[in-house]
Every structure is written in C-alpha cells, then in structure tokens.
Amino acid sequence: MEIKLLTLLLCVYHVVSMDNGLARTPPMGWMDWERFRCNIDCANDPKNCIGEKLFRDMADEMAANGYKDAGYQYVCIDDCWMSMQRDSHGKLYANTTRFPSGIKNLADYIHSKGLKLGIYEDYGTHTCGGYPGSIDHLEQDAQTFAEWGVDYLKLDGCYASPSKMDEGYPQMTKALNATGRPIVFSCSWPDYQRSQGMEPNYTLIGENCNLWRNYADVQDSWKSVSGIIDYYKKEQKTLAAAQGPGKWNDPDMLIIGDYGLSYDQAKIQMAMWAIFSSPLMMSTDLRTIKSQFRDILLNKEVIAVNQDPLGKMGKPVTEINGVEIWVKEMMYDGRAVAFVNRHTDGMPRHVTVKLKDLGFDYMMGYEVRDIFEHIEMGHIDISQILKFTVNPTGVAMIYAYPSE
C-alpha cells in the first residue's frame, strides 16, 4: 500500500512540475527577435520579414555552416507569426500570407535538417505585438504546438498580471506535460515580477520552467549587454542558487554579428554567457554574418565552458587594475576564468595574478589554455605569476584543470 501511494504521489508531482528531462545543459539555437523584430512587411522586405522563408534560411545556414555541429539546435520563432484572430474552433494558426505552408510544414522542414523548432506565445490576453494570447487557451495551445511538432515554447508575459503568474505559468507547465511531447519551456515570469517590485519565487519557477528571463530585453548595443552583466553580477548569489541542469537563468539573446558590438565586445558577451551557464540563442543574420563574428559563435572551447554538465553559474572573485575576474567551477575540478575589461579609456589594461589568489587550490598545479587564442599556456603552479593584457571593452579567457 505504501509503495502504491508513493507511486501515485510521484505521478502527481510529474504532472505539476517541469521534470521533463530536457535542457540538461543550456539550450543553444537561433531566435529572430532581436535582429528581425516584428517585421511583417514581406511585400517590400521578403528576405527579412517574419515568414517561413526566414526560418528555412536560418535552418539551412545552421545545418550547412557548422552551427548545428557546434551544438546550436533550436530555430525559434518569436512574436508576430500568427493570425490576429483564432479560428472558429479557438485554435491558433499562422499568418497565411507569411507562412503559407503552415507551422507543421515548417517544423517538418526544420526537423529534416536535424534541428528543432521553437515558437512563441504569451500568457496574457495578447502577445506583446498584439496577437492572440494564451490565457484562456493554455491546454488548447499546448496541444496545438505538440500536434505541429514544436520542440520549444517561449511564453512571454505581456497583457497579464504578474501577481497571477505564480499560478498561471504552472498551468502551462501542466498543459505541456499532458501533451506527451517533450517541449522545452522558456518563461518570462520572473522578469515581469521583478519589474513590478515583486520577489520572484525561483524555487517554484525552477520547478516549472526549463529557462526563464529575469531582466530587460537585450538591445543591439554594448550598453545593453554591459547592463545585463551588471544585473547578473549584483544578483549572482540568488541566480546561482536558482539554476542547474534543466533550469537556467536566461540573460537573453546573443547579439554577436549584429550592428552594436565591436569584435572585442562580442567576445565579452560570448565569454560571460558561458561563465553564466546561460542559454546561447543567436539573433543575427546567419546569411551575411562576418567571419570574425561567426568564429566567436563557433568557438567550441568557449561553448564547452557554457555546456559544462555541472551547470554552475560563475562568480566575480576580484578586480585587478580595473579588470573584473570571474571564475566558473566545472567538471573534474576544472575552472574557467574570464578577465573582463569594461573600461573605454583607450588603453589595454595589464593584469598580474596567481591562480591561488583566484581560489585555485590543487597544490600540484594546473594545465592552462587560452580558449580565445587557442594557445596552450602549459603547466602552471598556483603560486606562479600569470600576466594578461586585456583590450578596452575586451576579454581574455582561460580554462584550467588539475595536473601533475
């Protein structure tokens, strides 16, 4: 009798929590919003409008040019994809002009490339762009997405009360679980609560979401990226305790390859998203991206730091000569270190440091590698002096593991 009761309780828990076995490392992929926004003018801008051609093109680029092999797997549609009304049965459907083949057909195409499809909805009455929201259709929409072959759902929070999200988002979790289809669930829940001065319940959020936004949308600028880093630095203890395999803080999309970041600033975003163990969702035009930015996105050594199975969020440990030093603990006692210079005074900054001053404690020393320059630095004793030169709004990054 006790065994049957325990089994029943476990089944009930599964229904009401996002224990779906997905996103055991931070999700990687591509999302249209930051770069392409709500461009619905396919008549005058057919190459860049939110329509099926754009997403087929990005799937083609990801499959052919190394992104899939590097770990990027989701092709995600953000807002503005659907019709302005539901059909006569209350079901969502895509704008028929811009998605003439429908979402199911698009999902099949993306799956044929060995990739997965993500889609967008909103918990409120409308999406942020004014399209139909899910608040009165959670079960129906979850089932629709499952029938279409969707693999990832981003649920925004416009036109909804943040005070009701502790109840509402878990309802979508339950609806997604009920479909039987594995769907990664991305929530915007804590960001809307934070913006209203509420304290997000990260325990509850982590039980119901695979990833969650908790700060303002990234914009195409260094100021925006630096502001996100500031927030994650200020809230590091709270955010680090909330995340782990299957549940991730999401500082928003990578804008590497767009207009607003220099080469060095793009490296900072990639390095810090890796240190944070954050989702890596590109939002750039993969058809025209310059090779130097493509190389940053495809840096498998930095990606390996991001995808480390422990899923720990790194932390700032010290600052030397105005350079922030962040350390992330990794599997097998390995560690990644990012030396981040956010100053804009025109001169590179020099850092002299010993590993022991950064919390390294294996007395036999470490093998150290520069993972942006792809250079072996050799066996380093924890008391040995290391020197780095870091460009203005630039970064140096190493990976170290214990070695005799």
CSV table of C-alpha atoms in Angstrom, one decimal:
chain,number,residue,atom,x,y,z
A,1,MET,CA,0.0,0.0,0.0
A,2,GLU,CA,2.8,2.4,0.9
A,3,ILE,CA,4.5,1.7,-2.5
A,4,LYS,CA,1.3,2.4,-4.4
A,5,LEU,CA,0.8,5.6,-2.5
A,6,LEU,CA,4.4,6.7,-3.2
A,7,THR,CA,3.9,5.9,-6.9
A,8,LEU,CA,0.7,8.0,-7.0
A,9,LEU,CA,2.5,10.9,-5.4
A,10,LEU,CA,5.3,10.8,-7.8
A,11,CYS,CA,2.9,10.7,-10.7
A,12,VAL,CA,1.1,13.7,-9.4
A,13,TYR,CA,4.4,15.6,-8.9
A,14,HIS,CA,5.4,14.8,-12.5
A,15,VAL,CA,2.1,16.3,-13.8
A,16,VAL,CA,2.6,19.6,-12.0
A,17,SER,CA,6.4,20.2,-12.4
A,18,MET,CA,8.7,20.7,-15.4
A,19,ASP,CA,10.7,17.5,-14.7
A,20,ASN,CA,10.8,16.7,-18.4
A,21,GLY,CA,14.4,15.6,-18.7
A,22,LEU,CA,15.1,18.4,-21.2
A,23,ALA,CA,17.7,21.2,-21.3
A,24,ARG,CA,20.2,19.4,-19.1
A,25,THR,CA,22.7,21.9,-20.4
A,26,PRO,CA,21.8,25.4,-21.5
A,27,PRO,CA,19.8,25.4,-24.8
A,28,MET,CA,21.5,26.6,-27.9
A,29,GLY,CA,20.0,27.9,-31.1
A,30,TRP,CA,18.8,30.9,-33.0
A,31,MET,CA,15.9,33.3,-32.4
A,32,ASP,CA,14.6,36.0,-34.6
A,33,TRP,CA,13.5,38.8,-32.3
A,34,GLU,CA,16.5,41.0,-31.5
A,35,ARG,CA,17.7,41.1,-35.1
A,36,PHE,CA,14.4,41.0,-37.1
A,37,ARG,CA,11.8,42.2,-34.5
A,38,CYS,CA,8.2,42.3,-35.8
A,39,ASN,CA,8.9,43.0,-39.4
A,40,ILE,CA,5.8,41.7,-41.2
A,41,ASP,CA,6.3,43.6,-44.5
A,42,CYS,CA,7.0,40.7,-46.7
A,43,ALA,CA,5.9,42.7,-49.8
A,44,ASN,CA,8.7,45.2,-49.5
A,45,ASP,CA,11.2,43.2,-47.5
A,46,PRO,CA,10.7,39.5,-48.3
A,47,LYS,CA,14.2,38.5,-47.2
A,48,ASN,CA,13.9,39.8,-43.7
A,49,CYS,CA,10.2,39.6,-42.7
A,50,ILE,CA,8.8,37.2,-40.2
A,51,GLY,CA,7.8,34.5,-42.5
A,52,GLU,CA,8.6,30.9,-43.3
A,53,LYS,CA,11.4,31.8,-45.7
A,54,LEU,CA,13.4,33.5,-43.0
A,55,PHE,CA,13.3,30.4,-40.7
A,56,ARG,CA,14.0,28.0,-43.5
A,57,ASP,CA,17.0,30.1,-44.5
A,58,MET,CA,18.3,30.1,-40.9
A,59,ALA,CA,17.9,26.3,-40.6
A,60,ASP,CA,19.8,25.9,-43.9
A,61,GLU,CA,22.6,28.1,-42.6
A,62,MET,CA,22.8,26.3,-39.2
A,63,ALA,CA,22.9,22.9,-40.9
A,64,ALA,CA,25.4,23.8,-43.6
A,65,ASN,CA,27.9,26.1,-41.8
A,66,GLY,CA,28.9,24.4,-38.6
A,67,TYR,CA,26.3,25.8,-36.2
A,68,LYS,CA,24.5,22.5,-35.7
A,69,ASP,CA,27.7,20.7,-35.3
A,70,ALA,CA,28.8,23.2,-32.6
A,71,GLY,CA,25.6,22.4,-30.6
A,72,TYR,CA,23.1,25.0,-31.8
A,73,GLN,CA,19.8,23.1,-32.4
A,74,TYR,CA,16.7,25.3,-32.0
A,75,VAL,CA,15.3,27.5,-34.7
A,76,CYS,CA,12.9,29.8,-32.7
A,77,ILE,CA,10.1,31.9,-34.0
A,78,ASP,CA,9.3,34.9,-31.7
A,79,ASP,CA,6.3,37.2,-31.8
A,80,CYS,CA,4.2,38.2,-34.9
A,81,TRP,CA,4.0,34.8,-36.5
A,82,MET,CA,0.3,34.2,-36.1
A,83,SER,CA,-3.0,35.5,-37.4
A,84,MET,CA,-4.6,38.3,-35.5
A,85,GLN,CA,-7.6,36.1,-34.6
A,86,ARG,CA,-8.1,32.4,-33.7
A,87,ASP,CA,-10.1,30.2,-36.0
A,88,SER,CA,-13.7,29.2,-35.4
A,89,HIS,CA,-12.6,26.5,-33.0
A,90,GLY,CA,-10.4,28.8,-31.0
A,91,LYS,CA,-7.2,27.4,-32.4
A,92,LEU,CA,-4.1,29.5,-33.2
A,93,TYR,CA,-2.9,29.5,-36.8
A,94,ALA,CA,-0.1,31.2,-38.6
A,95,ASN,CA,-0.5,34.2,-40.8
A,96,THR,CA,-1.3,32.6,-44.1
A,97,THR,CA,0.5,35.2,-46.3
A,98,ARG,CA,3.8,34.9,-44.5
A,99,PHE,CA,3.6,31.3,-43.5
A,100,PRO,CA,1.6,29.8,-46.5
A,101,SER,CA,2.7,26.2,-45.7
A,102,GLY,CA,1.8,26.4,-42.0
A,103,ILE,CA,3.8,25.7,-38.9
A,104,LYS,CA,3.6,21.9,-39.1
A,105,ASN,CA,5.2,22.0,-42.5
A,106,LEU,CA,7.9,24.4,-41.3
A,107,ALA,CA,8.6,22.1,-38.3
A,108,ASP,CA,8.9,19.1,-40.7
A,109,TYR,CA,11.4,21.1,-42.8
A,110,ILE,CA,13.5,22.1,-39.7
A,111,HIS,CA,13.4,18.5,-38.4
A,112,SER,CA,14.7,17.3,-41.7
A,113,LYS,CA,17.8,19.4,-41.2
A,114,GLY,CA,18.4,17.7,-37.8
A,115,LEU,CA,17.2,20.8,-35.9
A,116,LYS,CA,14.3,21.6,-33.7
A,117,LEU,CA,11.6,24.2,-33.9
A,118,GLY,CA,10.8,26.8,-31.2
A,119,ILE,CA,7.7,29.0,-31.1
A,120,TYR,CA,6.4,32.0,-29.1
A,121,GLU,CA,3.2,32.8,-27.3
A,122,ASP,CA,2.2,34.9,-24.3
A,123,TYR,CA,0.5,34.1,-21.0
A,124,GLY,CA,-1.7,37.2,-21.2
A,125,THR,CA,-4.7,38.2,-23.3
A,126,HIS,CA,-2.4,39.3,-26.1
A,127,THR,CA,1.2,38.9,-27.1
A,128,CYS,CA,3.5,41.9,-26.8
A,129,GLY,CA,2.9,42.6,-30.5
A,130,GLY,CA,-0.9,42.5,-30.1
A,131,TYR,CA,-1.6,38.9,-31.4
A,132,PRO,CA,-3.8,36.4,-29.5
A,133,GLY,CA,-2.6,35.4,-26.1
A,134,SER,CA,-2.9,32.0,-24.4
A,135,ILE,CA,-4.5,32.9,-21.0
A,136,ASP,CA,-7.9,31.3,-21.8
A,137,HIS,CA,-6.5,28.7,-24.1
A,138,LEU,CA,-3.5,27.1,-22.3
A,139,GLU,CA,-4.4,23.5,-22.8
A,140,GLN,CA,-5.6,24.0,-26.4
A,141,ASP,CA,-2.5,25.9,-27.3
A,142,ALA,CA,-0.2,23.4,-25.8
A,143,GLN,CA,-1.9,20.6,-27.7
A,144,THR,CA,-1.7,22.6,-30.9
A,145,PHE,CA,2.0,23.2,-30.5
A,146,ALA,CA,2.5,19.5,-29.8
A,147,GLU,CA,0.5,18.5,-32.9
A,148,TRP,CA,2.6,20.8,-35.0
A,149,GLY,CA,5.8,19.2,-33.8
A,150,VAL,CA,7.1,22.2,-31.8
A,151,ASP,CA,10.1,21.4,-29.5
A,152,TYR,CA,10.5,24.7,-27.6
A,153,LEU,CA,8.0,27.2,-26.3
A,154,LYS,CA,8.8,30.8,-25.2
A,155,LEU,CA,5.9,32.1,-23.1
A,156,ASP,CA,6.0,35.9,-22.7
A,157,GLY,CA,4.1,37.9,-20.1
A,158,CYS,CA,2.6,41.0,-21.8
A,159,TYR,CA,-1.0,41.9,-21.0
A,160,ALA,CA,-1.1,39.7,-17.9
A,161,SER,CA,-0.9,40.4,-14.1
A,162,PRO,CA,2.5,39.5,-12.6
A,163,SER,CA,0.7,38.6,-9.4
A,164,LYS,CA,-1.1,35.8,-11.1
A,165,MET,CA,1.9,34.3,-12.8
A,166,ASP,CA,2.8,32.0,-9.9
A,167,GLU,CA,-0.5,30.2,-10.7
A,168,GLY,CA,-0.7,30.8,-14.4
A,169,TYR,CA,2.7,29.6,-15.7
A,170,PRO,CA,2.5,26.3,-13.8
A,171,GLN,CA,-0.8,25.7,-15.6
A,172,MET,CA,1.0,25.9,-18.9
A,173,THR,CA,3.6,23.5,-17.5
A,174,LYS,CA,0.9,21.0,-16.7
A,175,ALA,CA,-0.6,21.5,-20.1
A,176,LEU,CA,2.7,20.9,-21.9
A,177,ASN,CA,3.3,17.8,-19.8
A,178,ALA,CA,-0.1,16.5,-20.7
A,179,THR,CA,0.6,16.6,-24.4
A,180,GLY,CA,3.2,13.8,-24.0
A,181,ARG,CA,5.6,15.7,-26.3
A,182,PRO,CA,9.0,16.9,-25.0
A,183,ILE,CA,8.8,20.7,-25.2
A,184,VAL,CA,11.4,22.9,-23.6
A,185,PHE,CA,9.6,25.6,-21.7
A,186,SER,CA,11.0,29.2,-21.6
A,187,CYS,CA,9.3,31.5,-19.2
A,188,SER,CA,9.3,35.3,-18.8
A,189,TRP,CA,7.6,35.1,-15.4
A,190,PRO,CA,10.4,36.5,-13.1
A,191,ASP,CA,11.2,39.4,-15.3
A,192,TYR,CA,7.6,40.7,-15.2
A,193,GLN,CA,7.5,40.3,-11.4
A,194,ARG,CA,10.9,41.9,-10.9
A,195,SER,CA,9.8,44.9,-13.0
A,196,GLN,CA,6.8,45.3,-10.6
A,197,GLY,CA,8.9,45.2,-7.5
A,198,MET,CA,7.9,41.6,-6.7
A,199,GLU,CA,10.4,39.0,-5.4
A,200,PRO,CA,10.3,36.0,-7.8
A,201,ASN,CA,10.0,32.6,-6.2
A,202,TYR,CA,12.8,30.9,-8.0
A,203,THR,CA,12.1,27.5,-6.4
A,204,LEU,CA,8.7,27.5,-7.9
A,205,ILE,CA,10.0,28.9,-11.2
A,206,GLY,CA,12.7,26.2,-11.4
A,207,GLU,CA,10.1,23.5,-10.8
A,208,ASN,CA,8.0,24.7,-13.8
A,209,CYS,CA,10.4,26.2,-16.4
A,210,ASN,CA,13.5,25.0,-18.2
A,211,LEU,CA,14.7,28.5,-18.6
A,212,TRP,CA,13.5,32.0,-17.6
A,213,ARG,CA,14.1,35.6,-18.4
A,214,ASN,CA,14.7,37.8,-15.4
A,215,TYR,CA,15.9,41.1,-16.8
A,216,ALA,CA,15.2,43.6,-19.5
A,217,ASP,CA,15.4,42.6,-23.2
A,218,VAL,CA,18.8,42.8,-24.8
A,219,GLN,CA,19.2,45.6,-27.3
A,220,ASP,CA,21.8,46.0,-30.1
A,221,SER,CA,24.3,47.9,-28.0
A,222,TRP,CA,27.3,47.5,-25.7
A,223,LYS,CA,25.4,49.5,-23.1
A,224,SER,CA,22.6,46.9,-23.1
A,225,VAL,CA,25.0,43.9,-22.8
A,226,SER,CA,27.0,45.6,-20.0
A,227,GLY,CA,23.8,46.4,-18.2
A,228,ILE,CA,22.8,42.8,-18.2
A,229,ILE,CA,26.2,41.8,-16.9
A,230,ASP,CA,25.8,44.3,-14.1
A,231,TYR,CA,22.4,42.8,-13.1
A,232,TYR,CA,23.8,39.3,-13.1
A,233,LYS,CA,26.8,40.5,-11.0
A,234,LYS,CA,24.5,42.2,-8.5
A,235,GLU,CA,22.1,39.2,-8.2
A,236,GLN,CA,24.8,36.5,-8.6
A,237,LYS,CA,24.1,34.6,-5.3
A,238,THR,CA,20.3,34.5,-5.9
A,239,LEU,CA,20.6,33.5,-9.5
A,240,ALA,CA,23.4,30.9,-9.0
A,241,ALA,CA,21.3,29.2,-6.4
A,242,ALA,CA,18.3,29.0,-8.7
A,243,GLN,CA,19.8,27.3,-11.7
A,244,GLY,CA,21.3,23.9,-12.6
A,245,PRO,CA,20.7,21.1,-15.1
A,246,GLY,CA,17.2,21.5,-16.6
A,247,LYS,CA,16.6,25.0,-15.2
A,248,TRP,CA,18.5,28.1,-16.4
A,249,ASN,CA,18.7,31.9,-16.0
A,250,ASP,CA,18.3,33.5,-19.4
A,251,PRO,CA,20.0,36.9,-19.9
A,252,ASP,CA,18.6,37.0,-23.4
A,253,MET,CA,19.9,36.6,-26.9
A,254,LEU,CA,23.4,36.8,-28.3
A,255,ILE,CA,23.7,39.9,-30.5
A,256,ILE,CA,27.1,38.8,-31.8
A,257,GLY,CA,27.3,39.7,-35.5
A,258,ASP,CA,24.7,42.5,-35.5
A,259,TYR,CA,25.4,46.2,-35.5
A,260,GLY,CA,26.0,47.2,-32.0
A,261,LEU,CA,29.1,45.3,-30.7
A,262,SER,CA,32.7,45.6,-31.7
A,263,TYR,CA,34.7,42.4,-32.1
A,264,ASP,CA,36.1,42.6,-28.5
A,265,GLN,CA,32.7,43.4,-27.1
A,266,ALA,CA,31.2,40.4,-28.9
A,267,LYS,CA,33.9,38.2,-27.3
A,268,ILE,CA,32.8,39.6,-23.9
A,269,GLN,CA,29.2,38.6,-24.4
A,270,MET,CA,30.2,35.1,-25.5
A,271,ALA,CA,32.6,34.7,-22.6
A,272,MET,CA,30.1,36.0,-20.0
A,273,TRP,CA,27.2,33.9,-21.3
A,274,ALA,CA,29.5,30.9,-21.0
A,275,ILE,CA,30.5,31.9,-17.4
A,276,PHE,CA,26.9,32.3,-16.5
A,277,SER,CA,25.9,28.9,-18.0
A,278,SER,CA,23.3,30.8,-19.9
A,279,PRO,CA,21.3,29.7,-23.0
A,280,LEU,CA,23.1,30.6,-26.2
A,281,MET,CA,20.4,31.9,-28.6
A,282,MET,CA,21.9,33.7,-31.5
A,283,SER,CA,19.9,36.6,-33.0
A,284,THR,CA,21.8,37.6,-36.1
A,285,ASP,CA,21.6,37.2,-39.8
A,286,LEU,CA,23.5,34.0,-40.4
A,287,ARG,CA,23.3,34.5,-44.2
A,288,THR,CA,25.5,37.6,-44.0
A,289,ILE,CA,27.4,37.4,-40.7
A,290,LYS,CA,31.1,38.4,-41.0
A,291,SER,CA,33.6,35.6,-40.4
A,292,GLN,CA,35.2,37.1,-37.3
A,293,PHE,CA,31.8,37.1,-35.5
A,294,ARG,CA,30.9,33.6,-36.9
A,295,ASP,CA,34.2,32.3,-35.4
A,296,ILE,CA,33.2,33.7,-32.0
A,297,LEU,CA,29.8,31.9,-32.1
A,298,LEU,CA,31.5,28.7,-33.2
A,299,ASN,CA,34.3,28.7,-30.7
A,300,LYS,CA,33.9,25.2,-29.4
A,301,GLU,CA,36.2,25.8,-26.4
A,302,VAL,CA,34.1,28.6,-25.1
A,303,ILE,CA,30.9,26.6,-25.9
A,304,ALA,CA,32.3,23.7,-23.8
A,305,VAL,CA,32.6,26.0,-20.9
A,306,ASN,CA,29.0,27.0,-21.4
A,307,GLN,CA,27.8,23.4,-21.8
A,308,ASP,CA,29.7,22.0,-18.8
A,309,PRO,CA,27.4,19.4,-17.2
A,310,LEU,CA,27.6,20.8,-13.7
A,311,GLY,CA,25.7,23.9,-14.9
A,312,LYS,CA,27.2,26.2,-12.3
A,313,MET,CA,27.0,29.9,-12.6
A,314,GLY,CA,30.4,31.6,-12.3
A,315,LYS,CA,31.0,34.4,-9.9
A,316,PRO,CA,33.2,37.5,-9.7
A,317,VAL,CA,36.1,36.9,-7.4
A,318,THR,CA,38.2,40.0,-7.6
A,319,GLU,CA,39.1,43.1,-9.6
A,320,ILE,CA,42.7,43.9,-10.6
A,321,ASN,CA,43.7,47.2,-12.3
A,322,GLY,CA,40.0,47.7,-13.2
A,323,VAL,CA,39.6,44.3,-14.8
A,324,GLU,CA,36.9,42.1,-13.4
A,325,ILE,CA,37.9,38.4,-12.9
A,326,TRP,CA,35.1,35.8,-13.0
A,327,VAL,CA,35.6,32.2,-12.1
A,328,LYS,CA,33.4,29.2,-13.0
A,329,GLU,CA,33.7,25.8,-11.4
A,330,MET,CA,33.5,22.9,-13.8
A,331,MET,CA,33.5,19.1,-14.0
A,332,TYR,CA,36.6,17.2,-12.8
A,333,ASP,CA,37.7,20.3,-10.8
A,334,GLY,CA,38.3,22.3,-13.9
A,335,ARG,CA,37.7,26.0,-13.9
A,336,ALA,CA,37.2,28.7,-16.5
A,337,VAL,CA,38.3,32.3,-15.8
A,338,ALA,CA,37.2,35.4,-17.7
A,339,PHE,CA,39.2,38.6,-17.4
A,340,VAL,CA,36.8,41.4,-18.3
A,341,ASN,CA,37.8,44.9,-19.0
A,342,ARG,CA,34.7,47.1,-19.4
A,343,HIS,CA,36.6,50.4,-19.4
A,344,THR,CA,36.6,52.6,-22.5
A,345,ASP,CA,39.7,54.7,-21.9
A,346,GLY,CA,41.5,53.6,-25.0
A,347,MET,CA,44.4,51.7,-23.3
A,348,PRO,CA,44.7,47.9,-22.8
A,349,ARG,CA,44.9,47.0,-19.1
A,350,HIS,CA,47.5,44.7,-17.7
A,351,VAL,CA,46.7,42.0,-15.1
A,352,THR,CA,49.2,40.1,-13.0
A,353,VAL,CA,47.7,37.3,-10.9
A,354,LYS,CA,48.4,34.0,-9.3
A,355,LEU,CA,45.9,31.1,-9.5
A,356,LYS,CA,45.8,30.7,-5.8
A,357,ASP,CA,44.5,34.3,-5.5
A,358,LEU,CA,41.5,33.2,-7.6
A,359,GLY,CA,40.6,30.3,-5.4
A,360,PHE,CA,42.6,27.6,-7.2
A,361,ASP,CA,43.8,25.1,-4.5
A,362,TYR,CA,45.3,22.0,-6.2
A,363,MET,CA,48.8,22.1,-4.9
A,364,MET,CA,50.3,20.1,-7.9
A,365,GLY,CA,49.2,22.9,-10.3
A,366,TYR,CA,47.0,23.1,-13.4
A,367,GLU,CA,47.2,22.8,-17.2
A,368,VAL,CA,46.1,26.1,-18.6
A,369,ARG,CA,44.8,27.0,-22.0
A,370,ASP,CA,43.8,30.4,-23.5
A,371,ILE,CA,40.5,29.5,-25.1
A,372,PHE,CA,40.1,32.5,-27.4
A,373,GLU,CA,43.6,32.4,-28.7
A,374,HIS,CA,43.6,28.6,-28.7
A,375,ILE,CA,47.1,28.5,-27.1
A,376,GLU,CA,48.4,26.1,-24.5
A,377,MET,CA,49.9,28.0,-21.7
A,378,GLY,CA,51.4,24.9,-20.1
A,379,HIS,CA,51.6,23.6,-16.5
A,380,ILE,CA,51.1,26.4,-14.1
A,381,ASP,CA,51.8,26.3,-10.4
A,382,ILE,CA,49.2,28.0,-8.2
A,383,SER,CA,51.9,30.4,-6.9
A,384,GLN,CA,53.2,31.2,-10.4
A,385,ILE,CA,52.6,34.7,-11.8
A,386,LEU,CA,50.4,34.9,-14.8
A,387,LYS,CA,50.2,38.1,-17.0
A,388,PHE,CA,47.3,39.1,-19.2
A,389,THR,CA,46.7,42.2,-21.4
A,390,VAL,CA,43.0,42.9,-21.9
A,391,ASN,CA,41.8,45.4,-24.5
A,392,PRO,CA,39.2,48.2,-23.7
A,393,THR,CA,35.8,46.5,-23.6
A,394,GLY,CA,37.6,43.3,-24.2
A,395,VAL,CA,38.2,39.9,-22.5
A,396,ALA,CA,40.8,37.2,-22.0
A,397,MET,CA,39.7,33.8,-21.1
A,398,ILE,CA,41.4,30.6,-19.9
A,399,TYR,CA,40.4,27.0,-19.0
A,400,ALA,CA,42.4,25.2,-16.3
A,401,TYR,CA,42.3,21.6,-15.0
A,402,PRO,CA,44.3,19.9,-12.3
A,403,SER,CA,47.6,18.3,-13.5
A,404,GLU,CA,50.8,16.9,-12.1
